[in-house]
PDB file of C-alpha atoms in Angstrom:
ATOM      1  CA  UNK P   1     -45.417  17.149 -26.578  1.00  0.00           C
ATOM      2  CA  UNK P   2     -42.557  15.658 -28.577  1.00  0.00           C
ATOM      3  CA  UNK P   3     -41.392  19.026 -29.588  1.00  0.00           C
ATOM      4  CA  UNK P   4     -41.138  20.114 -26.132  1.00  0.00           C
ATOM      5  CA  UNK P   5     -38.848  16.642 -24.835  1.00  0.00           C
ATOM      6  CA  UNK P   6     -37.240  17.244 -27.864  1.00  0.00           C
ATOM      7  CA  UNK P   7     -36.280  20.534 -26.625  1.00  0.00           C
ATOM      8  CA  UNK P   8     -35.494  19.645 -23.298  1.00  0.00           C
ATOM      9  CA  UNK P   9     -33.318  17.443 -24.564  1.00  0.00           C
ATOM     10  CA  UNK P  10     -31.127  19.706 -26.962  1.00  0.00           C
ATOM     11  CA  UNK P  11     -31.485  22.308 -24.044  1.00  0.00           C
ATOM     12  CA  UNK P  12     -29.741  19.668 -21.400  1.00  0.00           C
ATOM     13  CA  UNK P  13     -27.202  18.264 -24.301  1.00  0.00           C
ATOM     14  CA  UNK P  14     -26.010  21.652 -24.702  1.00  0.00           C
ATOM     15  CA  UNK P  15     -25.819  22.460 -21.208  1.00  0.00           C
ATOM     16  CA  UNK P  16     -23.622  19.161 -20.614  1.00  0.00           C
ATOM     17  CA  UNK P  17     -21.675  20.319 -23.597  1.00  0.00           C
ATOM     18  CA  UNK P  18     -20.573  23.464 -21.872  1.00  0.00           C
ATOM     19  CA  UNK P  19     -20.110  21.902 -18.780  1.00  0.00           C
ATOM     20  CA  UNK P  20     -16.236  21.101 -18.090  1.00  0.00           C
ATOM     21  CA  UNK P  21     -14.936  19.212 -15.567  1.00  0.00           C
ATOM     22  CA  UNK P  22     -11.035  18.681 -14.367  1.00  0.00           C
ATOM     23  CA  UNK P  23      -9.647  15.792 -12.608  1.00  0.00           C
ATOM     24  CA  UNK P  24      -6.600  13.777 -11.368  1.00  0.00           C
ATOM     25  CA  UNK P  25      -5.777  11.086  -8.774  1.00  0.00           C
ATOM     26  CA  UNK P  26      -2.261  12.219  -8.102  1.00  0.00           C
ATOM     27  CA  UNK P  27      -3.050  15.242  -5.982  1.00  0.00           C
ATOM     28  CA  UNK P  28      -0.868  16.323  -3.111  1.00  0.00           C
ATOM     29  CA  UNK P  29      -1.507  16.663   0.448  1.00  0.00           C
ATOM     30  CA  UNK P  30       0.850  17.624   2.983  1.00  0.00           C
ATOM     31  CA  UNK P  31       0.239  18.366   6.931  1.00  0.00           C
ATOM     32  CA  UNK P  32       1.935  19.627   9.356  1.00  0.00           C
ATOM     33  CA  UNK P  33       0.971  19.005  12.934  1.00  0.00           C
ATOM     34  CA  UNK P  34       4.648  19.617  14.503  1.00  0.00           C
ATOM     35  CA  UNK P  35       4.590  20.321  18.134  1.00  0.00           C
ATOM     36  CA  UNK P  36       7.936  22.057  20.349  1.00  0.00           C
ATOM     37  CA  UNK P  37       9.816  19.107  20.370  1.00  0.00           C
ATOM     38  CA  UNK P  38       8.928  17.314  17.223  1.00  0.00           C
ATOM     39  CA  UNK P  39       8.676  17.594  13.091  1.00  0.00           C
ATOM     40  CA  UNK P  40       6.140  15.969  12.134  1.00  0.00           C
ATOM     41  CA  UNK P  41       5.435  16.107   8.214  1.00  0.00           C
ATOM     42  CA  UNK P  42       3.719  14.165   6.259  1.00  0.00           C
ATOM     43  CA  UNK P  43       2.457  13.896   1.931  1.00  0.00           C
ATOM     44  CA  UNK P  44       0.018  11.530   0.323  1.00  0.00           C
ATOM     45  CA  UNK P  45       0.423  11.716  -3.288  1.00  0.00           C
ATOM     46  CA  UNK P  46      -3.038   9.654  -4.594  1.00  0.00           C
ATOM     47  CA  UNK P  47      -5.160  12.151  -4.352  1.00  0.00           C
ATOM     48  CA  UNK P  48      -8.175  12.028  -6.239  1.00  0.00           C
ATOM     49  CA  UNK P  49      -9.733  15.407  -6.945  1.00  0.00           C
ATOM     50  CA  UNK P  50     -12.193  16.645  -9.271  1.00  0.00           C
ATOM     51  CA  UNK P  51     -13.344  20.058 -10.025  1.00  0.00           C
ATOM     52  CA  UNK P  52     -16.854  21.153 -12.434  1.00  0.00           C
ATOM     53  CA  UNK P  53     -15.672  24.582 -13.970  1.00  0.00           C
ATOM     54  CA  UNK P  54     -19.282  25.362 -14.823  1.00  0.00           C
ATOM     55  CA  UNK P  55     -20.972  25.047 -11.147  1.00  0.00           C
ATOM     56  CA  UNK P  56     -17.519  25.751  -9.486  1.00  0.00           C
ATOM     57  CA  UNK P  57     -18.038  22.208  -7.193  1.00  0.00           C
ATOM     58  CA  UNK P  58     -14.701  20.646  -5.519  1.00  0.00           C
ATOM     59  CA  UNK P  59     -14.464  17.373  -4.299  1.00  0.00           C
ATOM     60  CA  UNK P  60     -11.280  14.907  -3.023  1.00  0.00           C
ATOM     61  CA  UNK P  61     -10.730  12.231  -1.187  1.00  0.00           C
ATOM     62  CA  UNK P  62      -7.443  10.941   0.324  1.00  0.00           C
ATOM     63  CA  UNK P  63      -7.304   7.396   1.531  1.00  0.00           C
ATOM     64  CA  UNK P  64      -5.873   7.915   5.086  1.00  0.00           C
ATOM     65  CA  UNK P  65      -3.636   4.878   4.837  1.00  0.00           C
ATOM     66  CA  UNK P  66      -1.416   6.918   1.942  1.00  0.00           C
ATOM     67  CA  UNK P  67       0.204   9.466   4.235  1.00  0.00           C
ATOM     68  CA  UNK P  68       3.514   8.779   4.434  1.00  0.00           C
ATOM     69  CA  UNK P  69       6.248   9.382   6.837  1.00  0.00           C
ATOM     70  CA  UNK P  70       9.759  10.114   7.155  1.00  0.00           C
ATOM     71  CA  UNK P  71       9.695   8.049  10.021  1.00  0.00           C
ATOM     72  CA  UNK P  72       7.998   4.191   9.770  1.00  0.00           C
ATOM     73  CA  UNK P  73       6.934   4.305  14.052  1.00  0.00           C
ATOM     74  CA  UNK P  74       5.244   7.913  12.844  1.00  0.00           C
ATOM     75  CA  UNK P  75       3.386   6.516   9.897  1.00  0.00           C
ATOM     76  CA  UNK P  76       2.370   3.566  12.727  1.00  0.00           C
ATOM     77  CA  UNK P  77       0.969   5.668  15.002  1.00  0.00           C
ATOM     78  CA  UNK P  78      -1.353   7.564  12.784  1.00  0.00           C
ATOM     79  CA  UNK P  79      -2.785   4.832  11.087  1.00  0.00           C
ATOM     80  CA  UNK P  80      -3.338   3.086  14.505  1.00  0.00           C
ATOM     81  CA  UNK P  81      -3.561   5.507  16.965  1.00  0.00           C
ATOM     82  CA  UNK P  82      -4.656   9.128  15.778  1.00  0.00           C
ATOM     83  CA  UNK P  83      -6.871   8.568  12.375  1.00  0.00           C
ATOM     84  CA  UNK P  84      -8.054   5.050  12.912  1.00  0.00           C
ATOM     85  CA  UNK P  85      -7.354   4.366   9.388  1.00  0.00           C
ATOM     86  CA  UNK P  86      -9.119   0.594   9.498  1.00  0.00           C
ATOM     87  CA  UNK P  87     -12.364   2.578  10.682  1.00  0.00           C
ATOM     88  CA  UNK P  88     -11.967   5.788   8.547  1.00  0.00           C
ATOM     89  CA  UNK P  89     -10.068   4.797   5.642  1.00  0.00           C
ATOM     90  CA  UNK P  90     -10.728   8.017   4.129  1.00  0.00           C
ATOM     91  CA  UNK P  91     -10.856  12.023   3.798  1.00  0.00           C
ATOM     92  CA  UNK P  92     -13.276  13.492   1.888  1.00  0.00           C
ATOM     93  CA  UNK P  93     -13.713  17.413   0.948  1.00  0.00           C
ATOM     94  CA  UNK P  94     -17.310  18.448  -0.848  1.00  0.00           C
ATOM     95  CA  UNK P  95     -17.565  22.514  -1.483  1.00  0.00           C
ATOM     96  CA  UNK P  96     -17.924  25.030  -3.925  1.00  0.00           C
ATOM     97  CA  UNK P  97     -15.768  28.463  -5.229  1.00  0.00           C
ATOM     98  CA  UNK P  98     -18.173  30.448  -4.270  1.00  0.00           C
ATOM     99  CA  UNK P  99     -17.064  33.357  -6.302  1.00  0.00           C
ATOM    100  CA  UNK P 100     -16.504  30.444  -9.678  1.00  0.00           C
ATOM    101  CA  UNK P 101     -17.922  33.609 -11.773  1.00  0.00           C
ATOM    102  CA  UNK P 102     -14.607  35.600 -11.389  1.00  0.00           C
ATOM    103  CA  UNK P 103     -12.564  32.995 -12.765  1.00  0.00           C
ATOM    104  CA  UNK P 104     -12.168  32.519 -16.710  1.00  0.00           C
ATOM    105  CA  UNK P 105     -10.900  28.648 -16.966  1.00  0.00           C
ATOM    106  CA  UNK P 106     -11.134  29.417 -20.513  1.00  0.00           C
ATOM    107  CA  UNK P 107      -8.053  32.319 -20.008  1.00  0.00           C
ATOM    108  CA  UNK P 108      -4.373  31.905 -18.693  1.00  0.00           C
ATOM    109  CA  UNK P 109      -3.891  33.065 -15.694  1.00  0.00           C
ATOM    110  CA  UNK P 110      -3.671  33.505 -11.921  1.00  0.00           C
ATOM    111  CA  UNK P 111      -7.164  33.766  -9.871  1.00  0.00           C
ATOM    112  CA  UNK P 112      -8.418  33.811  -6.215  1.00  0.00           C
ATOM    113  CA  UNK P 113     -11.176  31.188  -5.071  1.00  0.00           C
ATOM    114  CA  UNK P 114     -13.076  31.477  -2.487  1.00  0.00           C
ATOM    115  CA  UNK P 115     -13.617  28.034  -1.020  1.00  0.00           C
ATOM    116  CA  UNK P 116     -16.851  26.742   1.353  1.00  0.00           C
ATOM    117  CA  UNK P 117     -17.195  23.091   2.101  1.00  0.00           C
ATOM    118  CA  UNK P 118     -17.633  20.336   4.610  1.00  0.00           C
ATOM    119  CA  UNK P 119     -14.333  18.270   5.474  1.00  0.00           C
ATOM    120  CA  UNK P 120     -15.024  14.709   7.008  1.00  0.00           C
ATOM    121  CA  UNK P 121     -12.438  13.342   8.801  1.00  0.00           C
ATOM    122  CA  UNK P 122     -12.085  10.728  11.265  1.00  0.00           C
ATOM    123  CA  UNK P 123     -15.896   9.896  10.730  1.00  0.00           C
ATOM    124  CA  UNK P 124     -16.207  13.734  11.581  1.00  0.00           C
ATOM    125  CA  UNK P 125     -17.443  16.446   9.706  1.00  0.00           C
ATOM    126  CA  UNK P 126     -16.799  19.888   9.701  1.00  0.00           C
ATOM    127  CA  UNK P 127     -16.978  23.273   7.925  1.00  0.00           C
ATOM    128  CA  UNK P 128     -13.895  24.471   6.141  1.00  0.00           C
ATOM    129  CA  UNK P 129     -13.793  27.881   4.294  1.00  0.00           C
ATOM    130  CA  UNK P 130      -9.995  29.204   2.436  1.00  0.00           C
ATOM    131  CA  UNK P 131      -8.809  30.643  -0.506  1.00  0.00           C
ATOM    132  CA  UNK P 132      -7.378  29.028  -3.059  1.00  0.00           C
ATOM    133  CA  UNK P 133      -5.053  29.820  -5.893  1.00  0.00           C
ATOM    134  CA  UNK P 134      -6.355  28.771  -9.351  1.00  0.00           C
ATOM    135  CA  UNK P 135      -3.638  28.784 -12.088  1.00  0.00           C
ATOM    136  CA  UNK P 136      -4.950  27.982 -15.890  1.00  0.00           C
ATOM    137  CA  UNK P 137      -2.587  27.173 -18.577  1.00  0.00           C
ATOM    138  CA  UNK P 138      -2.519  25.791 -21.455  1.00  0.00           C
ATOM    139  CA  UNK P 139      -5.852  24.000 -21.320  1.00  0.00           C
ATOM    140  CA  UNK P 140      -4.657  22.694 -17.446  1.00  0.00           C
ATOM    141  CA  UNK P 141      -6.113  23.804 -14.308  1.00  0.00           C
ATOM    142  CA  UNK P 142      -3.949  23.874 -11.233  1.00  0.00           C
ATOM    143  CA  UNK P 143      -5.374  24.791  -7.927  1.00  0.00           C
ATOM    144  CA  UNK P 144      -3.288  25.414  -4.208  1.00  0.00           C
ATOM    145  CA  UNK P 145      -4.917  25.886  -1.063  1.00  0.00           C
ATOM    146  CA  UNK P 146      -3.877  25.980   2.550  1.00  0.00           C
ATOM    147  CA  UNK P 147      -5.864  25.865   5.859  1.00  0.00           C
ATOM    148  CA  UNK P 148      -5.515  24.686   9.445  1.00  0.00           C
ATOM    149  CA  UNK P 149      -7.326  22.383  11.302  1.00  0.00           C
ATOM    150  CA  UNK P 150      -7.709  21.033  15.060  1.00  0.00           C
ATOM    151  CA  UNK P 151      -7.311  17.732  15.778  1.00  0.00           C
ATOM    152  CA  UNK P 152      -9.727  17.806  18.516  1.00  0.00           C
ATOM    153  CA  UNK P 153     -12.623  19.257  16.152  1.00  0.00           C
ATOM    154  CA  UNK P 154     -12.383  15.687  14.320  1.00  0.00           C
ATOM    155  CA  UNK P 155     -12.529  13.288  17.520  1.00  0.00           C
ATOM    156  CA  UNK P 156      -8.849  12.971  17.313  1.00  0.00           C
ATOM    157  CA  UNK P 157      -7.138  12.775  20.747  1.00  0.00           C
ATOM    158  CA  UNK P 158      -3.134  13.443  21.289  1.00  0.00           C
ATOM    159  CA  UNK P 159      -2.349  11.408  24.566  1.00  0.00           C
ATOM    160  CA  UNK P 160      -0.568  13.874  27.280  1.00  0.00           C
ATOM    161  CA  UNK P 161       2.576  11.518  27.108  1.00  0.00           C
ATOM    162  CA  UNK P 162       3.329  13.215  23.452  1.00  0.00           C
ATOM    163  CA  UNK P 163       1.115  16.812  24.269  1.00  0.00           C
ATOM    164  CA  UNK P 164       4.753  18.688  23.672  1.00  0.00           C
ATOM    165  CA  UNK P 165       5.188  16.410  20.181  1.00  0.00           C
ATOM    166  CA  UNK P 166       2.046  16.552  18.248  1.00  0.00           C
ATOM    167  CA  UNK P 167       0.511  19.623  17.861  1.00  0.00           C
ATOM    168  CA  UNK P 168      -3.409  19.845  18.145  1.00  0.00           C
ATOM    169  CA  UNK P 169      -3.054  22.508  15.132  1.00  0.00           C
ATOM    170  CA  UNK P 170      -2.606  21.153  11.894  1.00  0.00           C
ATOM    171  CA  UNK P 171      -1.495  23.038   8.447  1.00  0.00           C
ATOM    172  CA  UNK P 172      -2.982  21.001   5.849  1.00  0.00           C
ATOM    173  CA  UNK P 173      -1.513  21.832   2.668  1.00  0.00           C
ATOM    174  CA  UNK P 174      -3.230  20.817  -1.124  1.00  0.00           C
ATOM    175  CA  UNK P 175      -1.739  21.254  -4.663  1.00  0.00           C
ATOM    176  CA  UNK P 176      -3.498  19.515  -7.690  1.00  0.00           C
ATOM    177  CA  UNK P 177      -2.451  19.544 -11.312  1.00  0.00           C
ATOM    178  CA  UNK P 178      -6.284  18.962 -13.240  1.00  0.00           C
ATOM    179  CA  UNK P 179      -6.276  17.906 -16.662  1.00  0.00           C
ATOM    180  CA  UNK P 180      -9.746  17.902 -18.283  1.00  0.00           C
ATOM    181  CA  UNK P 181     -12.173  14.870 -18.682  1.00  0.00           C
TER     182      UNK P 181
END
């Protein structure tokens, strides 16, 4: 019996030992949800976002409150009147690269993930599936997606007096550099 927990033991030690996972709190996210008559752009720059090479698992989370404008009355209203932020202080992403075989994080270069997950927004959450762009160098990790959401998926209402300046389609944008743990 104590050979075999001894076993188990080395087994799972040398499965942690191969594991690698990546990580930063300084990701980027950008949106764009600019309707006919309006630009309306915004970046948070505190986002945390971790990545396990060895299963291929993504998370992040983006505390709401950290978008910022270029306009303060912008930044106002999205915190108070579109996201809620004192309710749902935060954005969350769970998935996997479902293809995390065909990348070598272990190799420099430039690879294609395919990404499945579940974004919760706005106390909503929702299925989300993109591609990503992987870039390893140097012992770094750097990952870019894009995808579009709609506001109305996430319980998120646009009042009709500002239909023509918010869009309901929004171009969320994410860039993180990973360094490893």
């Amino acid at each position: 019996m104590k050979k075999l927990l001894l076993t188990l033991s080395l087994l799972s030690t040398i499965h942690l030992a191969n594991a690698e996972k990546f990580f930063t709190k300084s990701a980027n996210i950008t949106f764009d949800a600019s309707g006919p008559l309006e630009n309306i752009h915004s970046k948070n720059g505190s986002v945390a976002f971790l990545l396990n090479t060895e299963t291929g698992d993504i998370q992040t989370s983006a505390a709401v409150k950290s978008f910022v404008f270029d306009k303060q009355l912008m930044q106002e209203h999205f915190n108070e009147n579109y996201m809620e932020s004192e309710k749902f202080s935060k954005s969350t992403f769970k998935g996997t690269i479902t293809n995390n075989s065909d990348i070598n994080y272990k190799k420099d270069g430039t690879y294609t993930a395919k990404v499945s997950g579940k974004l919760t927004m706005h106390g909503v959450t929702q299925d989300i599936t993109t591609t990503a762009k992987i870039i390893v160098s140097g012992g770094r990790v750097q990952v870019e997606a894009q995808f579009n959401i709609n506001c109305s998926d996430y319980g998120i209402s646009i009042p009709g007096a500002v239909k023509e300046k918010v869009s309901n389609k929004v171009k969320i944008s994410l860039k993180g550099n990973l360094e490893k743990m």
